Structure formats: structure tokens, C-alpha cells
XYZ file of C-alpha atoms in Angstrom:
472
model
C 0.016 0.057 0.023
C 3.085 2.204 -0.012
C 2.463 3.727 -3.405
C 3.022 0.372 -5.155
C 6.763 0.498 -5.477
C 7.678 -1.574 -2.460
C 9.089 -4.600 -4.335
C 11.221 -2.623 -6.606
C 12.561 -0.589 -3.678
C 15.404 -1.556 -1.495
C 13.227 -2.050 1.421
C 9.577 -2.077 2.612
C 8.490 0.878 4.750
C 7.007 -0.199 8.026
C 3.976 1.887 9.105
C 2.060 2.074 12.342
C -1.079 -0.053 12.474
C -2.284 -3.537 12.924
C -3.992 -6.312 11.077
C -7.650 -5.524 11.604
C -10.676 -7.709 11.291
C -12.062 -5.132 8.923
C -9.212 -5.559 6.413
C -9.288 -9.325 6.572
C -12.997 -9.448 5.973
C -12.866 -7.035 3.066
C -10.023 -9.034 1.571
C -11.795 -12.384 1.935
C -14.877 -10.883 0.233
C -12.855 -9.450 -2.571
C -10.893 -12.705 -2.982
C -14.257 -14.478 -3.734
C -13.840 -13.076 -7.193
C -11.411 -15.887 -7.766
C -14.355 -18.228 -7.443
C -15.588 -16.972 -10.874
C -12.353 -17.936 -12.532
C -11.960 -21.166 -10.687
C -15.417 -22.399 -11.042
C -15.288 -21.970 -14.816
C -11.871 -23.562 -15.166
C -13.216 -26.598 -13.351
C -16.708 -26.849 -14.792
C -16.011 -26.583 -18.582
C -13.839 -29.643 -18.696
C -16.450 -31.724 -16.861
C -19.279 -30.524 -18.951
C -17.616 -31.206 -22.188
C -16.954 -34.763 -21.188
C -20.729 -35.374 -20.520
C -22.449 -37.279 -23.296
C -25.843 -35.353 -23.268
C -23.942 -32.032 -23.564
C -22.009 -33.322 -26.578
C -25.032 -34.809 -28.081
C -26.867 -31.504 -27.864
C -24.184 -29.180 -29.134
C -21.195 -31.304 -30.496
C -22.584 -34.524 -32.007
C -19.582 -34.767 -34.328
C -17.339 -35.234 -31.236
C -19.388 -38.149 -30.156
C -18.944 -39.640 -33.572
C -15.191 -39.071 -33.388
C -15.141 -40.737 -29.955
C -16.813 -43.797 -31.475
C -14.175 -43.946 -34.242
C -11.378 -43.467 -31.800
C -12.659 -46.357 -29.652
C -12.667 -48.597 -32.685
C -9.074 -47.704 -33.595
C -7.958 -47.708 -29.867
C -6.106 -44.458 -30.375
C -6.448 -43.036 -26.869
C -4.745 -39.690 -27.762
C -7.336 -38.401 -30.343
C -10.757 -39.060 -28.705
C -11.615 -35.405 -28.333
C -9.694 -33.550 -31.081
C -12.334 -31.008 -32.075
C -11.526 -27.326 -32.726
C -15.271 -26.407 -32.222
C -15.350 -28.104 -28.749
C -12.159 -26.371 -27.603
C -13.563 -22.976 -29.029
C -16.410 -23.425 -26.526
C -13.949 -23.544 -23.593
C -11.315 -21.063 -24.946
C -13.668 -18.349 -26.259
C -14.170 -17.226 -22.610
C -10.481 -16.402 -22.437
C -10.386 -14.531 -25.717
C -13.351 -12.286 -24.324
C -11.409 -11.844 -21.081
C -8.366 -10.671 -23.009
C -10.365 -7.969 -24.760
C -12.311 -7.115 -21.442
C -9.002 -6.714 -19.464
C -8.112 -3.633 -21.466
C -11.470 -1.917 -20.756
C -11.243 -3.096 -17.189
C -7.866 -1.329 -16.716
C -9.512 1.933 -17.805
C -12.570 1.351 -15.519
C -10.285 0.363 -12.553
C -8.264 3.467 -12.918
C -10.955 5.980 -13.402
C -13.930 4.645 -11.442
C -12.119 2.542 -8.870
C -11.436 -1.230 -8.041
C -14.949 -1.699 -6.449
C -16.921 -0.654 -9.609
C -14.589 -2.839 -11.844
C -15.297 -5.911 -9.501
C -19.072 -5.121 -9.576
C -19.103 -4.881 -13.402
C -17.364 -8.206 -13.702
C -19.682 -9.958 -11.302
C -22.804 -8.790 -13.048
C -21.509 -9.914 -16.550
C -20.574 -13.268 -15.117
C -23.991 -13.695 -13.597
C -25.831 -12.967 -16.848
C -23.479 -15.311 -18.694
C -24.030 -18.112 -16.386
C -27.778 -17.919 -16.646
C -27.575 -17.872 -20.482
C -25.254 -20.903 -20.512
C -27.669 -22.808 -18.298
C -30.707 -22.197 -20.468
C -28.977 -22.254 -23.881
C -30.838 -24.108 -26.564
C -28.563 -23.345 -29.488
C -24.776 -22.713 -30.145
C -25.292 -18.964 -30.550
C -26.666 -18.520 -27.100
C -24.085 -20.890 -25.590
C -21.126 -19.021 -27.068
C -22.624 -15.537 -26.152
C -23.013 -16.647 -22.553
C -19.371 -17.848 -22.633
C -18.315 -14.374 -23.899
C -20.080 -12.709 -21.050
C -18.391 -15.073 -18.594
C -15.114 -13.979 -20.206
C -15.972 -10.240 -19.659
C -16.669 -11.163 -15.938
C -13.321 -12.997 -15.694
C -11.444 -10.146 -17.389
C -12.794 -7.575 -15.049
C -12.367 -9.657 -11.838
C -8.792 -10.687 -12.645
C -7.911 -7.078 -13.317
C -9.421 -5.501 -10.252
C -9.337 -8.100 -7.424
C -5.464 -8.634 -7.194
C -5.096 -4.818 -7.264
C -7.642 -4.449 -4.433
C -6.053 -7.111 -2.255
C -2.546 -5.630 -2.775
C -3.670 -2.082 -1.895
C -5.769 -3.079 1.249
C -3.388 -5.526 2.854
C -0.666 -4.444 5.127
C 2.801 -5.204 3.951
C 3.568 -7.799 6.564
C 0.778 -10.120 5.321
C 0.225 -8.822 1.765
C 1.342 -12.074 0.159
C -0.920 -14.229 2.302
C -4.008 -12.040 1.776
C -3.325 -11.629 -1.938
C -3.111 -15.357 -2.284
C -6.659 -15.439 -1.035
C -7.591 -14.813 -4.601
C -5.710 -17.951 -5.836
C -7.300 -19.843 -2.888
C -10.751 -18.933 -4.109
C -9.801 -19.953 -7.511
C -8.829 -23.456 -6.219
C -12.042 -23.673 -4.175
C -13.964 -22.842 -7.300
C -12.241 -25.610 -9.243
C -12.843 -28.138 -6.584
C -16.535 -27.101 -6.230
C -16.940 -27.330 -9.915
C -15.413 -30.912 -9.880
C -17.794 -32.113 -7.095
C -20.753 -30.584 -8.879
C -19.888 -32.133 -12.221
C -19.454 -35.622 -10.470
C -23.049 -35.248 -9.000
C -24.741 -33.693 -12.066
C -23.327 -36.400 -14.377
C -25.416 -38.933 -12.587
C -28.804 -37.028 -13.032
C -31.206 -39.010 -15.168
C -32.710 -37.241 -18.108
C -29.496 -35.816 -19.516
C -29.958 -32.191 -18.189
C -27.297 -32.394 -15.504
C -24.911 -30.288 -17.580
C -27.416 -27.420 -17.475
C -27.276 -27.439 -13.631
C -23.450 -27.465 -13.743
C -23.395 -24.412 -15.991
C -26.069 -22.380 -14.236
C -24.538 -22.970 -10.773
C -21.855 -20.482 -11.927
C -24.395 -17.850 -10.901
C -23.808 -18.679 -7.210
C -20.180 -17.267 -7.078
C -21.349 -14.427 -9.230
C -24.104 -13.544 -6.758
C -21.525 -13.709 -3.938
C -19.207 -11.401 -5.752
C -22.001 -8.978 -6.804
C -23.236 -8.681 -3.298
C -19.735 -8.358 -1.908
C -18.557 -5.808 -4.418
C -21.584 -3.585 -3.646
C -20.877 -3.739 0.141
C -17.024 -3.361 -0.067
C -15.357 -0.069 0.491
C -12.811 1.246 -2.142
C -9.232 1.187 -1.357
C -7.459 4.446 -0.021
C -5.286 4.377 -3.180
C -8.342 4.355 -5.440
C -10.163 7.056 -3.420
C -7.082 9.356 -3.594
C -6.825 8.842 -7.357
C -10.405 10.237 -7.685
C -9.459 13.403 -5.722
C -10.929 12.712 -2.219
C -7.969 12.878 0.136
C -9.993 13.316 3.384
C -12.146 10.248 2.618
C -9.063 8.427 1.694
C -7.429 9.118 5.010
C -10.397 8.115 6.945
C -10.473 4.772 5.028
C -6.744 4.205 5.682
C -7.318 4.789 9.400
C -10.166 2.254 9.392
C -8.151 -0.271 7.420
C -5.058 0.064 9.710
C -6.985 0.338 13.026
C -5.231 3.480 14.111
C -5.403 7.261 13.793
C -1.700 7.524 13.317
C -1.356 6.933 9.592
C 0.411 10.191 8.551
C 3.538 8.536 7.201
C 1.832 6.019 5.056
C -0.862 8.525 3.915
C 1.831 10.920 2.862
C 3.498 8.190 0.849
C 0.199 7.333 -0.848
C -0.366 11.050 -1.507
C 2.985 11.456 -3.134
C 2.490 8.407 -5.308
C -0.966 9.662 -6.380
C 0.412 13.083 -7.272
C 3.082 11.438 -9.353
C 0.406 9.165 -10.959
C -1.734 12.210 -11.918
C 1.114 13.613 -13.913
C 0.964 10.567 -16.188
C -1.655 11.117 -18.902
C -1.020 7.797 -20.656
C -0.124 4.934 -18.158
C 0.096 2.559 -21.101
C 2.729 4.700 -22.769
C 4.480 5.457 -19.514
C 4.904 1.832 -18.662
C 7.153 1.505 -21.785
C 9.701 3.991 -20.391
C 13.121 2.488 -19.595
C 12.755 3.037 -15.784
C 9.744 0.692 -15.771
C 11.473 -1.972 -17.908
C 11.776 -4.514 -15.006
C 8.000 -4.171 -14.095
C 7.088 -4.475 -17.776
C 9.257 -7.530 -18.355
C 7.780 -9.257 -15.202
C 4.175 -8.373 -16.080
C 4.705 -10.083 -19.436
C 6.841 -12.997 -18.641
C 5.324 -14.217 -15.408
C 1.818 -14.757 -16.814
C 3.383 -16.182 -20.054
C 5.403 -18.770 -18.067
C 2.407 -19.446 -15.787
C 0.329 -20.663 -18.652
C 3.226 -22.699 -20.289
C 3.650 -24.711 -17.133
C 0.952 -26.944 -18.794
C -1.410 -26.463 -15.612
C -4.433 -25.851 -17.870
C -3.925 -29.274 -19.547
C -4.942 -30.556 -16.029
C -7.362 -27.837 -14.805
C -9.414 -27.176 -17.968
C -9.662 -30.658 -19.233
C -9.048 -32.841 -16.192
C -12.137 -35.137 -16.767
C -11.448 -35.054 -20.559
C -7.724 -35.803 -19.998
C -8.348 -38.632 -17.512
C -11.110 -40.109 -19.788
C -8.706 -39.975 -22.787
C -6.041 -41.755 -20.735
C -8.350 -44.698 -20.194
C -10.208 -43.701 -16.915
C -13.951 -44.542 -16.983
C -16.584 -41.844 -16.935
C -17.068 -41.789 -13.150
C -13.382 -42.351 -12.501
C -12.379 -39.392 -14.689
C -14.698 -37.110 -12.781
C -13.560 -38.403 -9.446
C -9.914 -38.096 -10.399
C -10.593 -34.438 -11.262
C -12.072 -33.935 -7.801
C -8.974 -35.538 -6.076
C -6.640 -33.323 -7.997
C -8.883 -30.298 -7.085
C -8.593 -31.290 -3.313
C -4.821 -31.405 -3.649
C -4.901 -27.973 -5.376
C -6.834 -26.421 -2.430
C -4.555 -27.931 0.292
C -1.320 -26.922 -1.611
C -2.575 -23.340 -1.939
C -2.865 -23.209 1.847
C 0.779 -24.130 2.035
C 1.511 -21.107 -0.074
C -0.594 -18.796 2.200
C 1.568 -19.883 5.173
C 4.975 -19.798 3.366
C 4.956 -16.944 0.950
C 5.645 -14.076 3.502
C 7.820 -16.383 5.635
C 10.078 -17.897 2.908
C 9.682 -15.398 0.107
C 8.432 -15.526 -3.480
C 11.727 -16.628 -5.147
C 12.094 -19.724 -2.985
C 8.566 -20.899 -3.838
C 9.168 -20.245 -7.572
C 12.304 -22.310 -7.581
C 10.996 -25.261 -5.534
C 7.709 -25.396 -7.419
C 9.550 -25.320 -10.785
C 11.783 -28.195 -9.853
C 8.888 -30.319 -8.595
C 6.765 -29.619 -11.667
C 9.515 -30.640 -13.883
C 10.159 -33.946 -12.121
C 6.573 -34.955 -12.250
C 5.798 -33.812 -15.763
C 8.658 -36.020 -17.026
C 7.321 -38.897 -14.888
C 3.785 -38.465 -16.364
C 5.103 -38.321 -19.933
C 7.265 -41.341 -19.382
C 4.501 -43.444 -17.963
C 2.062 -42.485 -20.811
C 4.841 -43.351 -23.342
C 5.325 -46.667 -21.842
C 1.623 -47.603 -21.643
C 0.331 -46.046 -24.829
C 3.373 -45.723 -27.046
C 3.280 -43.626 -30.236
C 0.072 -45.206 -31.580
C -2.106 -44.600 -28.512
C -2.953 -48.160 -28.405
C -2.973 -49.298 -24.800
C -4.761 -49.083 -21.468
C -4.184 -48.446 -17.856
C -4.546 -50.997 -15.063
C -6.071 -49.868 -11.891
C -2.566 -49.717 -10.309
C -1.227 -47.740 -13.223
C -4.196 -45.306 -13.042
C -3.486 -44.686 -9.329
C 0.196 -44.033 -9.972
C -0.543 -41.653 -12.836
C -3.109 -39.743 -10.660
C -0.465 -39.574 -7.933
C 2.035 -37.998 -10.279
C -0.579 -35.507 -11.519
C -1.456 -34.484 -8.036
C 2.176 -33.946 -7.115
C 2.519 -31.681 -10.161
C -0.699 -29.836 -9.318
C 0.571 -29.370 -5.678
C 3.853 -27.825 -6.906
C 1.919 -25.375 -9.145
C -0.622 -24.559 -6.412
C 2.006 -23.292 -4.025
C 4.272 -21.611 -6.515
C 3.380 -20.427 -9.962
C -0.361 -20.513 -9.444
C -0.717 -17.893 -6.685
C 2.611 -16.004 -7.401
C 1.582 -15.422 -11.067
C -1.127 -13.146 -9.832
C 0.636 -11.728 -6.602
C 3.860 -10.540 -8.005
C 2.653 -8.570 -11.007
C 0.059 -6.994 -8.831
C 2.584 -5.750 -6.211
C 5.648 -4.540 -8.197
C 4.206 -1.692 -10.186
C 4.112 1.920 -8.740
C 0.717 3.467 -8.599
C 1.209 5.496 -11.762
C 1.530 2.350 -13.926
C -0.290 -0.088 -11.708
C -3.613 -0.429 -13.652
C -1.620 -0.764 -16.940
C 0.716 -3.315 -15.510
C -2.173 -5.396 -14.109
C -3.984 -5.009 -17.516
C -0.874 -6.353 -19.321
C -0.607 -9.211 -16.706
C -4.297 -10.202 -17.331
C -4.138 -9.775 -21.073
C -0.980 -12.019 -21.405
C -2.429 -14.607 -19.056
C -5.743 -14.703 -21.048
C -4.245 -14.747 -24.488
C -2.088 -17.832 -23.541
C -4.944 -19.443 -21.706
C -6.939 -19.114 -24.830
C -4.070 -20.441 -27.060
C -3.423 -23.432 -24.830
C -7.209 -24.184 -24.339
C -7.653 -24.039 -28.128
C -4.804 -26.113 -29.215
C -4.430 -28.531 -26.335
C -6.629 -31.482 -27.521
C -5.073 -31.162 -30.996
C -1.605 -31.130 -29.498
C -2.397 -34.237 -27.469
C -3.597 -35.911 -30.589
C -0.472 -35.054 -32.666
C 2.337 -34.696 -30.033
C 0.992 -37.683 -27.872
C 3.158 -38.236 -24.684
C 5.637 -35.683 -26.005
C 3.181 -32.885 -25.018
C 4.162 -33.308 -21.359
C 7.892 -33.171 -22.238
C 7.105 -30.030 -24.164
C 5.680 -28.299 -21.118
C 8.488 -29.657 -18.899
C 10.988 -27.833 -21.198
C 9.238 -24.539 -20.499
C 9.353 -25.248 -16.754
C 13.127 -25.463 -17.095
C 13.305 -22.190 -18.899
C 11.066 -20.372 -16.462
C 12.815 -21.719 -13.406
C 16.291 -20.676 -14.837
C 14.659 -17.188 -15.516
C 13.622 -16.887 -11.854
C 16.997 -18.015 -10.564
C 18.960 -15.382 -12.519
């Protein structure tokens, strides 16, 4: 909250105040915005593995599955660009929305931006649940993308600005914690709705996305705006009062003066998008681009988007594939708790390095096991013992991501930018994240079909590059 430049500075200013119940409650409510992103990440893969959904919107995929089962090629069961467009169109919309969200966040405040995202997500979830044709289904997905773009732009900023420096990392990771809870909830719901007779369970899965949207809509309406945001809109006395409430003390002169100085500097910047290109902001710009780029090229969305599809492709049965996604979701939540405990104690760099090493080891193990069992032709199957071992490897990989690149991919870009380029920096972070989420989502099933087990070695190679980048 010290004007945004605390990571780039040589030290963090220590201000008077305490960790108040007020700031913890507001940060927990704001972090619920992660539920939107997480629920969609978890729900789409399960829905696209349900036969009634495929029969309604993607009958060609069912036909392809049938042909794949006859040829025993386990790699190409779901290779459909139209099917992946359903999933990845959300992230393309989020990419476009993130640029508008940056402007809204800067001019009208973090609170308004969160509220706009929540309302868009709510409308999109309802449209998806009642969709009778492809047009309504895709339009609903695009509205969900607008919601994700606004939430991912504003929530990490809100958390970074409200949290005291001593626990900023832990509170900011509350966003990632909400993402993992959303993924887990989606996995459990998919497991239940897949058993509903009559073939309408997928509708319930999609429309229940309205629940986290309602939570965030209500929370955004009730939340106060951050002192930084209030100052940006020219209300210094109101900002001081909010800072006193957040810190639980009347003695906030030093911190308030730093915020005031940062705000005055920010007001001199007419074009933050141009300003961030200046040489003095080069380190922040590089990190705001490369961290989300590397985060997506860990290969995590191979597991998170398409967990049920992936497990089903690798020979798990229908129920087993959905349950395996739930198990990996539980590991995701528990490992994120580890990050909340350790991020401020051990630091960002240590978690990046350990997580990278662990992800590399288990991606190689996953790729090797698939190569041994299915070979190049995809002709093979998994015994119960093999399936359990493969699931264990995947869970170890998910755990490593969940306490390193998962939360830190959102935390670090949101906290390194000074106030005058903060909204632009976060906009770049979200945009890069969404464009590579879109690309991976769109091409993954085709890559699995053509690269086969080599896909996991491909992502392992990027994990090596990004870990070396962090080290140096």
C-alpha cells in the first residue's frame, strides 16, 4: 500500500497499524472474485466430457469418440476445434475485456470494476444454463469472459492495496485460494450432475456458476474502495479516513503521505500505457509479461481445464475421470494453503524455484508413464494400479503449481508496479495470461492428438526455462 513500489525498492516501509478484522473481512470478500475464474476452469472440462451435452451441441465429437474407440487411439478421442472453442472463447473475451477493465479500474475504482465483472458473469452463467442453440451458448461464454477479465484485473489490485505489507502475500493469495476452491466445487458438482437421469445435469453445472457471481456481486456492492483508489479520484480526506479504518489506528500520517506522493506522481501521467514503456519501468514491464506467459506454459491448464477429458482420454472410466478431477482439485486447495503460510515467511523466489523443480520432475514422470503404456500409436490401456500411480504423479505436479506459480503468477505482477502504472501493469498481466490461456485451451486437444506423450515433455521444457529465469 506504500504507493506500489515496495518490491522494486530496496526495503519495505514499516508503518504504524495492525492487522484488523475489517481488512481481513474485506480481503476475503474481494478474493471471492477468484471463485468465478476457478469455477469456470473446473466446470467446462467436466461438462464437455458429458455425453448429453456433446449430443446437444457437439454430435460430431461423439462420432469421433466412437471411431477412436474402434481404432484404440487413446490420444485423439476429443480432437475438435469447435469443442475447444467453446472452452477457450471465454479467455479471448477476457483478453479484450481486460483492457477496458484497466480503464474502468483506474478512473472509477477497483470496487466498480469488480461489480461490473460480477454482473457480466452472472448474466453469462444464466444464458449458458438455459442455452438451446450454439449462438446463445457461445454468447454466454463471452459474457463469462468479460466477468473474468474484470475480476482478474481488479481483485488482485484491491487485495494488494488493502493488505498491510507484513501479510500482503498471504491475503493476496486469497484470490488464488478462491480459484482453487472454485475448481474443486466445480469438480464435485460435475461428479453429481453427471449422474442425473434425463440428460440435463450439464445445465445445472453451468447455471450454478451464478452462485459465485451472486456472492461477488453482493460483496462488491458492500465493499469499501481502497485508499489508493479514493485518492486517485481526488478525495484525500475520505481516503485518510479509510486508511485509518483499514489500519485500525489514527496515526497513519507517514503511510498516507507516501500514498499522496504516489498519487500526485500518478496524476502527472496522462497515458499509463505509454508510460509503462519507459526505460525506468522496464523491469516491471518484463515481469508483467513473462510471469503470466510462463504461468500458462507450465501446462497446468492441461489438467485444470480438461481434467475429466484428460483422464477419460487416458483410459479412466466416466465416473473415474470425474472423481480423479475432484481428487486433483482437493490437492490444489490444500497446496494453496501451504503457499498462504509460506509466501511471506520464505519469500516469492524460493517458492518459484522449488515449485519449478517439482513440476519438472513429475511432468517427466507423467510423460514417461504415458509413453510406456500407450506408445506412439495410442494403443494401450491403464490397469487400476497404473491409473492410481498416474493420478499420484498428476497430484504432485498440481501441488507444486498450487504453492508456487499458481498464486505467485497473480501476486507478483500486482505488487511490483508503482501506482502511476499499476492499472496498466495489471492489465498487461491479465491480457498475457488470457491470451495464452486461450491459445493453450484452443490447441491442447489437437496437440495431445499429434504430439502424444511428447506434450508433457514440451511443457516440462518450458518449466526448465522459467525456473532458470527466476534463478537469474
